[in-house]
Every structure is written in structure tokens, then in C-alpha cells.
Coordinates of C-alpha atoms in Angstrom, one line a residue:
Chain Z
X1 CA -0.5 -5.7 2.0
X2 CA 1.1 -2.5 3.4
X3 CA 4.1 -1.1 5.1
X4 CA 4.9 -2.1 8.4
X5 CA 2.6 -4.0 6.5
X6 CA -1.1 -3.0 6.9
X7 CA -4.8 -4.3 6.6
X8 CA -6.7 -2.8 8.6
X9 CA -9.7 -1.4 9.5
X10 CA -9.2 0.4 13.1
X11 CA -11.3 -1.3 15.7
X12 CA -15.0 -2.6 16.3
X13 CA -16.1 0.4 17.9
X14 CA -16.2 2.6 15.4
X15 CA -16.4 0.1 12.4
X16 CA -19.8 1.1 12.3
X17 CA -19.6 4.5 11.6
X18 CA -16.9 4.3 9.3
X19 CA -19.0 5.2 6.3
X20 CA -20.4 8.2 7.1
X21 CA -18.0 10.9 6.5
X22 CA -18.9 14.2 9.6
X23 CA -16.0 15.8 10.6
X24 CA -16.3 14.1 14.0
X25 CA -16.2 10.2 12.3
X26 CA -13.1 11.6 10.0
X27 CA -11.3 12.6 13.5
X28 CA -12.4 8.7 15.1
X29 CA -10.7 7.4 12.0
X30 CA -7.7 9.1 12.3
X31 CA -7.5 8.6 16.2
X32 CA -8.1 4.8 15.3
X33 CA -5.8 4.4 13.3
X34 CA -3.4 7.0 15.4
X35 CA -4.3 4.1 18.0
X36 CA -3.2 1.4 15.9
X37 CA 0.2 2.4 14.6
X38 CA 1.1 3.4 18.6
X39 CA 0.6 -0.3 19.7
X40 CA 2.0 -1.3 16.7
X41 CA 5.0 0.7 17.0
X42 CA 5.5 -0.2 21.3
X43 CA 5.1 -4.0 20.1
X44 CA 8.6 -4.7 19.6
X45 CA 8.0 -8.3 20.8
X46 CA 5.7 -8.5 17.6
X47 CA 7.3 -6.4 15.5
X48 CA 11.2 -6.8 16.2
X49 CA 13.5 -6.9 13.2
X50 CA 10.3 -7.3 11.4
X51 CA 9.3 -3.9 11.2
X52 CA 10.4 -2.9 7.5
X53 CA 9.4 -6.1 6.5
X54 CA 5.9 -6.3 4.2
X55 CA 4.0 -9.7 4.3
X56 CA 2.7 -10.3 0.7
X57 CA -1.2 -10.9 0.7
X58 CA -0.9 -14.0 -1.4
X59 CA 1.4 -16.3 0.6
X60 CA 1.5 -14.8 4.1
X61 CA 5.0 -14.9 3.8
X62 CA 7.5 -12.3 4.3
X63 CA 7.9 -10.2 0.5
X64 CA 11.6 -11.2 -0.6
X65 CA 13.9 -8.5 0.7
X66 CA 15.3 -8.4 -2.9
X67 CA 11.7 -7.0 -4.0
X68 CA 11.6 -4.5 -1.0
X69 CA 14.5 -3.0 -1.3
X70 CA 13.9 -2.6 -5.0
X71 CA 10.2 -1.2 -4.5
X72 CA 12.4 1.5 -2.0
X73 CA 15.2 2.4 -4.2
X74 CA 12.3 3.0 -7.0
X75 CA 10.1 5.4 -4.1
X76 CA 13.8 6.4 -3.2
X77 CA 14.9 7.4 -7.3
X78 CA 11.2 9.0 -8.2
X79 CA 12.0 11.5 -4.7
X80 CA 15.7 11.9 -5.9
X81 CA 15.1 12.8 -9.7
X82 CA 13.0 15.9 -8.5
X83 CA 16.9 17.2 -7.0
X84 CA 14.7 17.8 -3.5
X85 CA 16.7 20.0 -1.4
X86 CA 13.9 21.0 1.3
X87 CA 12.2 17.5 1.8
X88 CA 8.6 17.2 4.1
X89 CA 8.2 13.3 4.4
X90 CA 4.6 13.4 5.7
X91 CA 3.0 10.3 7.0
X92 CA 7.2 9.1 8.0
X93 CA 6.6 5.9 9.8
X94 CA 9.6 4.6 10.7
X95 CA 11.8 6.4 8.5
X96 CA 12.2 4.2 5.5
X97 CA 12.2 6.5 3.1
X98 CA 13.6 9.5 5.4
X99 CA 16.9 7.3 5.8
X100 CA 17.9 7.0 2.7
X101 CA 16.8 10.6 0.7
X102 CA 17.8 12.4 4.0
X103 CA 21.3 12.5 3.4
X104 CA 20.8 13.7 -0.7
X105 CA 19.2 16.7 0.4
X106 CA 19.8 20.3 2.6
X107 CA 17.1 19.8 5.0
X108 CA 14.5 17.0 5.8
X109 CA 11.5 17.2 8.2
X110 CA 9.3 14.4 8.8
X111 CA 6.0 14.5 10.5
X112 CA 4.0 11.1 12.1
X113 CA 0.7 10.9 14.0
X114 CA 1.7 8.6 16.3
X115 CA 3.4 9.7 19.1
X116 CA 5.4 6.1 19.7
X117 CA 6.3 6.3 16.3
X118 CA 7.8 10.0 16.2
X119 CA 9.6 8.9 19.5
X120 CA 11.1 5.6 17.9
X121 CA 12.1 7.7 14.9
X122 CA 13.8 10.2 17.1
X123 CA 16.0 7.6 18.8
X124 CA 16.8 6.1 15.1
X125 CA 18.1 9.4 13.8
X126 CA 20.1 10.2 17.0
X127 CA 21.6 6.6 17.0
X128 CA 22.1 6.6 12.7
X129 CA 23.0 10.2 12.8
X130 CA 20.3 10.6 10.1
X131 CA 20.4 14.4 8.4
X132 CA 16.5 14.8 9.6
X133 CA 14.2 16.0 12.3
X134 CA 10.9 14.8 13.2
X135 CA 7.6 16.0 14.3
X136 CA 4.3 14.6 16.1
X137 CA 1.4 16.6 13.6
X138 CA -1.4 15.7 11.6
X139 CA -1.1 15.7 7.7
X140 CA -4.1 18.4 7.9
X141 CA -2.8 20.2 10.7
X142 CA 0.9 21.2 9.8
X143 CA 1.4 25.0 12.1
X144 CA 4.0 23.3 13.3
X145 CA 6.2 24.2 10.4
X146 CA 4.1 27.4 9.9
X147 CA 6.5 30.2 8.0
X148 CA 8.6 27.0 6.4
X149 CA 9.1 26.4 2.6
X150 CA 9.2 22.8 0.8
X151 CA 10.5 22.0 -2.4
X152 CA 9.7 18.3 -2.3
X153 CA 6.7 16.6 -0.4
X154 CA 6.6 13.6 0.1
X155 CA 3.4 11.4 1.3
X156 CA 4.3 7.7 0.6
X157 CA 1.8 4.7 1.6
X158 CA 0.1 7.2 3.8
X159 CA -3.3 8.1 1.8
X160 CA -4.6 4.5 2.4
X161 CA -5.1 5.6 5.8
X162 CA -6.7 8.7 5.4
X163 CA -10.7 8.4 6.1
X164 CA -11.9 10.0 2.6
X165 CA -10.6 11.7 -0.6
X166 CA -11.9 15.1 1.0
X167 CA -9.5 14.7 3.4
X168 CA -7.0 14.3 1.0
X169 CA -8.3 17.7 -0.2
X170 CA -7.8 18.9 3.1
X171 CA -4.3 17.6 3.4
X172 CA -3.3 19.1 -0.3
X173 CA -4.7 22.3 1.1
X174 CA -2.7 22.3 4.2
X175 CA 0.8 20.9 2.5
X176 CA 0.1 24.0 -0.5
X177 CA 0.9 26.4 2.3
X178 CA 4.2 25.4 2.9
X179 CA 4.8 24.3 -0.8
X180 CA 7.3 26.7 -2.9
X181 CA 6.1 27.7 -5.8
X182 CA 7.9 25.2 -8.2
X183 CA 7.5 22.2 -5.8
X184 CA 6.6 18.6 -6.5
X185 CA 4.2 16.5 -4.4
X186 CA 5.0 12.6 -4.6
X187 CA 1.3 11.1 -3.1
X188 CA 3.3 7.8 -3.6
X189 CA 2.1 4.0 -3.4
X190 CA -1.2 4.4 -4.3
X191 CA -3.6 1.8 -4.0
X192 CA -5.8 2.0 -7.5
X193 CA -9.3 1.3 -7.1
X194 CA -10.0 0.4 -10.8
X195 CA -7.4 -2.6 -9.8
X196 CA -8.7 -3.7 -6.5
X197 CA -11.2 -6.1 -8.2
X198 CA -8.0 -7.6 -9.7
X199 CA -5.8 -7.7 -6.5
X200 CA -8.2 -9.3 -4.4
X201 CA -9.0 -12.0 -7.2
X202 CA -4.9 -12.7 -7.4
X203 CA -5.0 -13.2 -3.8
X204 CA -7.7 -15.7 -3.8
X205 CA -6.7 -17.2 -6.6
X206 CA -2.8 -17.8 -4.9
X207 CA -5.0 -19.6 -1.9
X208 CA -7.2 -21.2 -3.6
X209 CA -6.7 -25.2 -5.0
X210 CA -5.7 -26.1 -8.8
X211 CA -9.3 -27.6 -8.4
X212 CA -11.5 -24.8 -7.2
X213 CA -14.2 -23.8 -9.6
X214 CA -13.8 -20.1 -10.8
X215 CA -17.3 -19.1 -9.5
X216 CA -16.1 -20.4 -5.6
X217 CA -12.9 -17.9 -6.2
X218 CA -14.4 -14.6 -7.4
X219 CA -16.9 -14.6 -3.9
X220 CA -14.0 -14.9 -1.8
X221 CA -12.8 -12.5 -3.8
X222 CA -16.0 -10.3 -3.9
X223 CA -15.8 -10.6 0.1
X224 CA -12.4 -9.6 0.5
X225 CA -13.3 -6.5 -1.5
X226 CA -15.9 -5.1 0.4
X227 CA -14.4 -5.8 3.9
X228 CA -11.3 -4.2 3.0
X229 CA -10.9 -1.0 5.5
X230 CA -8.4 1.2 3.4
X231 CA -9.1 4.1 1.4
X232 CA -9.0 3.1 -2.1
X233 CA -8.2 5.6 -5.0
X234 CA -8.6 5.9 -8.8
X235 CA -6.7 8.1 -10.5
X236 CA -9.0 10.3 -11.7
X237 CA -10.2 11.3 -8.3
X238 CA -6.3 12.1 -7.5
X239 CA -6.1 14.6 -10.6
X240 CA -9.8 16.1 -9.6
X241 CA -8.3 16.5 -5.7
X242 CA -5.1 18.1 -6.9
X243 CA -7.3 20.6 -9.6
X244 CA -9.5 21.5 -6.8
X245 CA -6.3 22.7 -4.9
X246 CA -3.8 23.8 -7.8
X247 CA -5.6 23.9 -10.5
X248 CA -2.3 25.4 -12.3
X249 CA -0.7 22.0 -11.3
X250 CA 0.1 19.0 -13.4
X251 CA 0.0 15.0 -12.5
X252 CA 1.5 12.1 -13.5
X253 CA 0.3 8.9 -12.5
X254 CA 3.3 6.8 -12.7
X255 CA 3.3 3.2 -12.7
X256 CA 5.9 1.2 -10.6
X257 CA 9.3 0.8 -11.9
X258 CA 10.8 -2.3 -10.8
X259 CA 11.6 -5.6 -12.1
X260 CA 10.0 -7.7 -9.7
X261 CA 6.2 -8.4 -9.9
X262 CA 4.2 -8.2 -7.1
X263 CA 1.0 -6.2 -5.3
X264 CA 3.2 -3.5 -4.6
X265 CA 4.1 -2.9 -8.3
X266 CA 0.7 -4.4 -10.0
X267 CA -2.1 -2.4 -8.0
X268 CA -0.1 0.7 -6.6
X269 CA 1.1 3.8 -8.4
X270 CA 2.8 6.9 -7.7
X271 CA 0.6 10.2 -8.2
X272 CA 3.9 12.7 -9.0
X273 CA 2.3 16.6 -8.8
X274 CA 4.3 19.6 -10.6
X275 CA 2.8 23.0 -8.9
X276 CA 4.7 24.2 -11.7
X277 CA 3.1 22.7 -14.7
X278 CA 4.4 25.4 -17.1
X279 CA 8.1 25.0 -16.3
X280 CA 7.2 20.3 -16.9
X281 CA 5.4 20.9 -19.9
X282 CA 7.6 23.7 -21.3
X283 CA 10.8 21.1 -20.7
X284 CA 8.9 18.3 -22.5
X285 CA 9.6 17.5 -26.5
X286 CA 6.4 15.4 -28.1
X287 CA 7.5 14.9 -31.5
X288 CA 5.9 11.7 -32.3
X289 CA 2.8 9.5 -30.6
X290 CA 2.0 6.0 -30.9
X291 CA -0.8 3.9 -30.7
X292 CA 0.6 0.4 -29.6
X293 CA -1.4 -2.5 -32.0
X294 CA -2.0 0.1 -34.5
X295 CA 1.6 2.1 -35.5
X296 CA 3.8 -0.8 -33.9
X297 CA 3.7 -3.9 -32.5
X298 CA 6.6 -4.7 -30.7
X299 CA 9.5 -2.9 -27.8
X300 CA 11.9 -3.3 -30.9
X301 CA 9.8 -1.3 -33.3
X302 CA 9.0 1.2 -30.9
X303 CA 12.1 1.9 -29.7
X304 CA 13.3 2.5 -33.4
X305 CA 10.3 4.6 -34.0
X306 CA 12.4 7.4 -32.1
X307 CA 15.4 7.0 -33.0
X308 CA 16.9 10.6 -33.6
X309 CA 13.9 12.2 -32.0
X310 CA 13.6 14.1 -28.8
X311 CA 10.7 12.3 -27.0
X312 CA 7.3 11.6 -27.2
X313 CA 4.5 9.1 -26.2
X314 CA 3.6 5.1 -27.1
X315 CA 0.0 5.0 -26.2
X316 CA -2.1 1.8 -24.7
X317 CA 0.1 -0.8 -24.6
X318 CA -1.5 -3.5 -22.8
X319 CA -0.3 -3.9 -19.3
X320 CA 1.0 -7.6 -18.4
X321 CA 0.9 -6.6 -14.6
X322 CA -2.7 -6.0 -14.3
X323 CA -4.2 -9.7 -16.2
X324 CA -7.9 -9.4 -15.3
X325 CA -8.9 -6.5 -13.8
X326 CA -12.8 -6.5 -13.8
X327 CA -15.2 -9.5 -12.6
X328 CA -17.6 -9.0 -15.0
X329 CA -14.7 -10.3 -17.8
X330 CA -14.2 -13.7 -15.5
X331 CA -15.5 -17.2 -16.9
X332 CA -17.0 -18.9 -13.6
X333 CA -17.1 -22.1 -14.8
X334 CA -13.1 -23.5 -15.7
X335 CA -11.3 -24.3 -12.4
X336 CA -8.2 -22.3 -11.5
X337 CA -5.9 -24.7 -13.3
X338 CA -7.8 -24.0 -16.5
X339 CA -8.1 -20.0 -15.3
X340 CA -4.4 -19.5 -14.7
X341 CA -3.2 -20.7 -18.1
X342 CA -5.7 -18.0 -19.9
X343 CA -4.6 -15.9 -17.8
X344 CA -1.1 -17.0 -19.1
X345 CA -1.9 -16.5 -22.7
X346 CA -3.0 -13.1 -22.2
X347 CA -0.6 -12.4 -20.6
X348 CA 2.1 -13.3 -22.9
X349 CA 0.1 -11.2 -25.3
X350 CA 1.1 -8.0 -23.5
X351 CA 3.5 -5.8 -22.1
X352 CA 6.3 -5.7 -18.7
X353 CA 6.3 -1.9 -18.8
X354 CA 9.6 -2.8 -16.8
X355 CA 10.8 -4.0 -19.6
X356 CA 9.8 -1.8 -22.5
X357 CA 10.9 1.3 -20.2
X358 CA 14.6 -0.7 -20.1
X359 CA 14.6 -0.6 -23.7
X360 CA 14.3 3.0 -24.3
X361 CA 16.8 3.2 -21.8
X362 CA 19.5 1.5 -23.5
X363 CA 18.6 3.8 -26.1
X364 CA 19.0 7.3 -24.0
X365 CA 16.0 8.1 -23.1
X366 CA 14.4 8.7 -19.7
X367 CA 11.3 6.3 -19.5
X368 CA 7.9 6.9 -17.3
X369 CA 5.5 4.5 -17.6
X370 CA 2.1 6.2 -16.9
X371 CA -1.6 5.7 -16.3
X372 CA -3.9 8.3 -18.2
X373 CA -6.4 8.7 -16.2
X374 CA -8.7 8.7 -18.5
X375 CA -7.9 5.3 -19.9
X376 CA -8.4 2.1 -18.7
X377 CA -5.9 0.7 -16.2
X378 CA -5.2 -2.9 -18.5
X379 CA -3.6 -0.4 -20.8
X380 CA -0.5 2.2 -19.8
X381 CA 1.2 4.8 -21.4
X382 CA 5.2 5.1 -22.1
X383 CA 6.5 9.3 -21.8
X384 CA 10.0 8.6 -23.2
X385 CA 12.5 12.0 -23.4
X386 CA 15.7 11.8 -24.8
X387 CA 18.5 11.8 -21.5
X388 CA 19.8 15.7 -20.9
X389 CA 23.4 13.9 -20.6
X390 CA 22.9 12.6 -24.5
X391 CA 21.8 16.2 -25.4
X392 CA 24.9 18.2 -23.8
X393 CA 28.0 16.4 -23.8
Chain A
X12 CA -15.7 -38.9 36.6
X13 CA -12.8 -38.5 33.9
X14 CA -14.9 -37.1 31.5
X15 CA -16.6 -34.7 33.7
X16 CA -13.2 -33.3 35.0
X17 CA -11.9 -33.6 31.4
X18 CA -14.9 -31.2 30.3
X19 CA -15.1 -29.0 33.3
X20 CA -11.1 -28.5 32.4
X21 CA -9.6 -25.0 30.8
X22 CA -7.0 -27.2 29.0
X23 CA -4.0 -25.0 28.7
X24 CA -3.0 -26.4 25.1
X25 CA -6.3 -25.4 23.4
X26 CA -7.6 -22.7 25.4
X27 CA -11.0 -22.6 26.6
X28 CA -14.2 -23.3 24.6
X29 CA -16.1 -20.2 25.2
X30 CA -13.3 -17.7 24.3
X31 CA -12.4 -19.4 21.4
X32 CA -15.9 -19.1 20.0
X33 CA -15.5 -15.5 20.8
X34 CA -12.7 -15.0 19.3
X35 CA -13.6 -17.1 16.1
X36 CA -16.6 -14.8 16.1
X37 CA -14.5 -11.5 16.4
X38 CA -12.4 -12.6 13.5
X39 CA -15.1 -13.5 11.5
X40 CA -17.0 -10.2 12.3
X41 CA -13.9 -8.1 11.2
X42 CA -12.6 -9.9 8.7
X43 CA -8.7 -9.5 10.2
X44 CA -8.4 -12.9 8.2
X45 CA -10.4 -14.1 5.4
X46 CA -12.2 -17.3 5.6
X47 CA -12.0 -17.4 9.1
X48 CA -14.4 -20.0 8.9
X49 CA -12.4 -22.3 6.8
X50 CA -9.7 -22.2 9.9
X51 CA -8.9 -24.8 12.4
X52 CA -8.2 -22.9 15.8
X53 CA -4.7 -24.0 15.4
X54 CA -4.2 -22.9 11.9
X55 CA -1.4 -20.1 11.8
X56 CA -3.3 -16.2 11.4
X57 CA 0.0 -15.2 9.7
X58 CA -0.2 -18.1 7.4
X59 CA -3.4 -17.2 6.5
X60 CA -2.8 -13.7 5.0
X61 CA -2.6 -11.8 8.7
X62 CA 0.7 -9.1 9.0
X63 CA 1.7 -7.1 12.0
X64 CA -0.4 -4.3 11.7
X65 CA -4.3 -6.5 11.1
X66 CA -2.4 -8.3 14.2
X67 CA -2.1 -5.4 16.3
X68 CA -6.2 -3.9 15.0
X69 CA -7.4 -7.3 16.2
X70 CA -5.8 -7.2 19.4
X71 CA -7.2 -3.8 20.5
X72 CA -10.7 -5.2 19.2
X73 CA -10.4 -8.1 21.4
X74 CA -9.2 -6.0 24.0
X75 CA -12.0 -3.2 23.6
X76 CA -14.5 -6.5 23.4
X77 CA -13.7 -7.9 27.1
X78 CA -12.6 -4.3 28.4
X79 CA -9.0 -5.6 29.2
X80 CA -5.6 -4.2 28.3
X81 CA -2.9 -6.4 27.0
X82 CA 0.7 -5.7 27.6
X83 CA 2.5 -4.8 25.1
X84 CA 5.8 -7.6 25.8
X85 CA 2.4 -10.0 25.6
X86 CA 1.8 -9.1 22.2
X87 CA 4.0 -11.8 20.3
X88 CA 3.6 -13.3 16.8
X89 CA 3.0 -16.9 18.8
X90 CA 0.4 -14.9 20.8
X91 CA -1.8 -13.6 18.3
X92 CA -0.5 -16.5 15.8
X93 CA -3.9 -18.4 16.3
X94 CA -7.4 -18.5 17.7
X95 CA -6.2 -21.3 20.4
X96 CA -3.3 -19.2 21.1
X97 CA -5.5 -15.4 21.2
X98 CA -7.5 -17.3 23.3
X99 CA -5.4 -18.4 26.0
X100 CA -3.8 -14.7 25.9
X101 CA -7.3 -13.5 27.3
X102 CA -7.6 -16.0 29.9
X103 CA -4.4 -15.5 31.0
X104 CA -5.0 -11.7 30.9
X105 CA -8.5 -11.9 32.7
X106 CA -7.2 -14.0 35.3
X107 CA -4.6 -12.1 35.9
X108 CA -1.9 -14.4 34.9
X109 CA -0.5 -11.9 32.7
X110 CA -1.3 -8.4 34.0
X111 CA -0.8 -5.3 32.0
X112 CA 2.1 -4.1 32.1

């Protein structure tokens, strides 16, 4: 599922070459999909009210507005807590983002591909009167802002569309030269590729019958997999694109915050990139790390853990988002009845890093729930840091 | 005589036979759906999984298939809602029913 809600590989003609990666087929991907989000965007019959509105994978059904508008005030709070005061919202769409961090900061400029987009977009602001201006460019072509300084950049549920990680290189390369030198980089909304096995075997699971055998499901499954057309990432191969470009620069690879559970805040994250990593890891206070299973047990005996300390780190807590997340781990025979209540047990074994975070919380501290990218996505990490407004009064 | 008009006959309600083989096929090929073969041509697209956007990449395929141009106002969610109903869209836009517009 996507924003105005995408799935899609661009069209049949160029399907075929859609795995090699010369700069000409990068440019037919992006005109493809340039091509797409135009029609989509003059479709108002189609489209309508329905714009903003995200159809979940597993139903087919609208996602609850409740859930969307919580998924955008968490994009919304992760933009808001870097105090962005020039914003570059690359990849604006429609301006869902743009409307509501646009009139928290000193300048905004978005940028679209699509020409019908950028032209709906310009109508919105003029009508909302919407703090922001807009402009038709590429996210690896941005002269049009040459000379101009960022603070905050923004790229949220864009990089799906983008034909290859080296043209996310490209992009980084491009958005350094307008980045100021203690900027941040939000590559938000991620899809993860360690999880994809695990998305698409939620989805056919939701569709399939109480009686379907395992072995019937994980083929769908497997199928949906491979003829899914959007870039994919791990996030490994975010921190590698970011080193090649600022190798100075720190990332965090944040989990979802939200209450709500769905394939927004299971299989997406938000890659968060300080240029600089000095000034983030000079600010941070580690005075005590814990292995989750081996030092505690529990969100109460965590939380205790710090109390009186500045901050630190709870380590591989198992994830209760994420339930199965490779095939090979999958017994083919039960039928999904039998399937869905181990998946209910193991569940109940681990984690809502919604929850734990909250916890902290109520006990002062800021709360990031993180992937390492180094360790396995089943398990996440907890940074918590005692709240500045606890430390001076 | 009934049965050869009845055959002969683009019924309007569930679009004509050839198209919606080649349409089925298009779907299938693409994957804009998944288990396109477990659909009846009525079945709902949207129902099955399908949002806006896979709605608007399968109607430029269709429409870069049969070198025809649908317009936009044509591009509805009861239009593209089914394989009966995608099909009917192209007849109406290759006869000219429904012109670009």
C-alpha cells in the first residue's frame, strides 16, 4: 500500500527492461512513473476526496482515517522535533506533509515530478494560503534551487519510486548541495526489504480462508513478492548510501511511532540522517545498556533500570509488529486457523515498541525506537534520553 | 436464430468476450491484482487489493496495449472497478462512444 496509495510498477512497455539499471532505463522509470502520478493526479473522477486516503493491502478497504492521520502527525512530529526552519519537502505529492509543517517553519519549498501534481499543489496553497512554494524538478536534478540552503529535507514515501539505490546516491548527492552543514535528512516511510517476506505473507494470510493450508498461502505470498514493482530497501543499504555521500553523517533507522498497527507501521521505517554527527552524539548521555531476556524482562523493570540516569539503550527486544518475518521459519502444513494462533502466542511473547516507548515516557524520557542495522529486524532497539524540560526547570 | 443473435451480441452488461480475455490476460501479466485468476469478471478490483494509483498503471497499460487514449472524466472507480467493466470502457472507447477528451 502507498500514498495516494501506490502499487505499481509503471507500464508494459518498459516492464521489461526494468531490471537492468543504464542510465537510459533509470530515466524510462522515472518518466513512467512521472507518467503515472500525472494521470493519477488529472483523475479527479477516480481519485476525488479520495486522494489522501491509503487503501490497506489486506482488506482493500480504505485505512481508518484515525490510523492515517496518526501515521501523519508521527511523519509530521519526527520533521517538527528537528526545529526545521528552511524545509525542502522533496517528492511533495499533494502536500500532505507540506500542509501541516509549512506553517511551523520560516520557509518551505517543495519539489514534484509531475507536472499535474505541482499544478494541483499550486492551486491548494493559493486556495489554503499554505506558508510554501512549489517546484516541477527531479530529486537528482535540483538547479532550480541552486545557491539555496536547507536545514531540514524532507523525502517521505518517495524512495519506493526511485528505480535503484544508486539513484538514491545520486539524489543524496544532489540534496548535500543545498544541505547546511548541521542539517537533517528524513528519507521517511521506508519500505524494509528484510520485512517484505513478512508483509506479503500478512496480506495473503488476511485473504486467505480459516481453511487454507499454510503451503497454498506462502506461494501466493512468494508471487506477490517478486511481482512487486517498488524499490525495496534494507537498512543497511540506506547507512552504506548515506556513508558513500557523508561519510561524517550519522543514521537512525527509526521505527514507526504510533499506536495503531498496520503495514504502514509494521514494514516501514523512517531513515533520520544528522550531517552533523558530532553535535547528535556529543548531545547523547549512554550511561547504561540492556540486553532485553538477559538484564530484564519486562517494560516495568526496564523502565526502573533508569531511573535517575540520563539515558541509554535496551537492546533486542523482540518486536511484536513484525511476527514472522522469513519463509524459511513457516510450518506449511497447519491451516491458517492453526497458523494465526502461533502466531498469537509469539506474539504475546514480545514487545509493542509503542508501548514500551510510552512507558519511558511517563517517566521523562524521550523514546526512539530503532532498528540496528546490523541486527535482525524481529528484534529493535529503545534510545531513551532523559527530556531537556526535566533537566532545566 | 435466438442463440445465434444472442452469441453474435456485444451484451452491454458483460462486455464483450474477446476484450475481456484481454484484459483478464493484461491483469494477469502485470500482476495489478493478485490472483487474477481466482476472479470472476465481475468481482470488484478494489476489493481485491487494487488502490488508485495500480488503477491508474493499469489503465495506461491497457491503453498503451490497444493504442487508444482514455479520457481522464472516463477514468472512474466503477470504470476500472472490474474486468466486465474495463472491458466495456475499451469498447466504448474504440468505437468511439467515449472519445478522448
Amino acid at each position: 500500500m502507498t500514498a495516494p496509495t501506490p502499487t505499481g510498477a509503471p507500464t508494459e512497455r518498459w516492464a521489461s527492461t526494468s531490471c537492468s539499471t543504464g542510465v537510459d532505463d533509470e530515466d524510462q522509470h522515472i518518466d513512467a512513473w512521472r507518467r503515472i502520478f500525472d494521470r493519477h493526479a488529472r483523475s479527479a473522477a477516480l481519485t476525488g476526496d479520495l486522494s489522501n486516503v491509503w487503501i490497506s493491502s489486506y482488506t482493500g478497504e480504505p485505512i481508518p482515517a484515525a490510523e492515517m492521520d496518526e501515521w501523519l502527525d508521527a511523519t509530521s512530529d519526527l520533521i517538527l522535533r528537528c526545529r526545521p526552519r528552511r524545509v525542502l519537502d522533496i517528492g511533495c505529492g499533494t502536500g500532505l506533509v507540506m500542509s501541516r509543517v509549512a506553517p511551523a517553519s520560516e520557509r518551505y519549498v517543495g519539489v514534484d515530478v509531475s507536472p499535474q501534481t505541482v499544478d494541483i499543489l499550486r492551486r491548494r496553497i493559493a486556495d489554503e494560503g499554505i506558508p510554501a512554494e512549489v517546484h516541477l524538478a527531479r530529486a537528482d536534478d535540483l538547479s532550480v534551487l541552486a545557491g539555496q540552503g536547507f536545514d531540514t529535507i524532507v523525502l517521505n514515501s518517495v524512495v519506493q519510486y526511485f528505480p535503484s539505490t544508486a539513484h538514491l546516491v545520486s539524489v543524496l548527492r544532489e540534496v548535500s548541495g543545498l544541505a547546511e552543514q548541521a542539517a537533517t535528512i528524513i528519507i521517511g516511510d521506508v519500505r524494509n526489504s528484510a520485512l517484505m517476506e513478512a508483509f506479503h505473507l500478512d496480506v495473503a494470510l488476511a485473504r486467505s480462508s480459516p481453511d487454507d493450508r499454510m503451503r497454498g498461502v506462502l506461494d501466493r505470498a512468494a508471487r506477490a513478492r517478486r511481482t512487486d514493482p517498488e524499490l525495496v530497501l534494507h537498512p543497511r543499504e540506506i547507512v552504506e548510501a548515506v556513508a558513500l555521500v557523508a561519510p561524517q553523517a550519522t543514521v537512525h533507522i527509526a521505527l514507526k511511532r504510533g499506536r495503531y498497527e498496520n503495514e504502514l507501521s509494521r514494514f516501514r521505517y523512517d531513515a533520520v540522517v544528522t550531517l552533523d554527527s558530532a553535535e547528535e552524539l556529543g548531545a547523547m548521555r549512554i550511561d547504561l545498556t540492556l540486553d532485553w531476556g538477559r538484564d530484564v524482562h519486562s517494560i516495568a523493570d526496564a523502565v526502573a533500570a533508569f531511573d535517575g540516569l540520563r539515558g541509554g539503550i535496551v537492546r533486542g527486544v523482540p518486536n511484536r509488529r513484525t511476527g514472522w518475518t522469513a519463509f524459511a521459519d513457516v510450518p506449511l502444513e497447519p491451516t491458517t486457523r492453526e497458523f494465526m494462533e502461533l502466531q498469537e502466542q509469539r506474539a504475546a511473547a514480545a514487545v509493542d515498541p509503542e508501548v514500551l516507548c510510552r512507558a519511558f515516557e511517563h517517566s521523562g524520557f524521550e523514546a526512539r525506537p530503532s532498528w540496528h542495522p546490523g541486527a535482525p529486524c524481529e528484534v529493535f532497539d529503545v534510545i531513551v534520553q532523559h527530556g531537556e524540560e526535566q533537566r532545566s526547570p | 436464430m435466438d442463440d445465434v443473435s444472442e452469441a453474435g451480441r456485444a451484451s452491454p452488461s458483460t462486455g464483450p468476450p474477446e476484450l475481456v480475455a484481454e484484459v483478464r490476460a493484461i491483469l494477469a501479466r502485470n500482476a495489478f491484482v493478485e490472483d487474477v485468476d481466482r476472479l470472476a469478471d465481475e468481482a470488484n478490483l478494489f476489493d481485491a487489493g487494487m488502490n488508485s494509483l495500480t488503477a491508474v498503471r493499469m489503465a495506461l497499460t491497457i491503453e498503451d496495449h490497444f493504442d487508444v487514449l482514455f479520457a481522464d472524466d472516463a477514468l472512474t472507480r466503477e470504470s476500472l472497478g472490474s474486468i466486465t467493466a474495463l472491458a466495456r470502457l475499451l469498447e466504448a472507447t474504440l468505437t468511439g462512444d467515449v472519445g478522448p477528451g
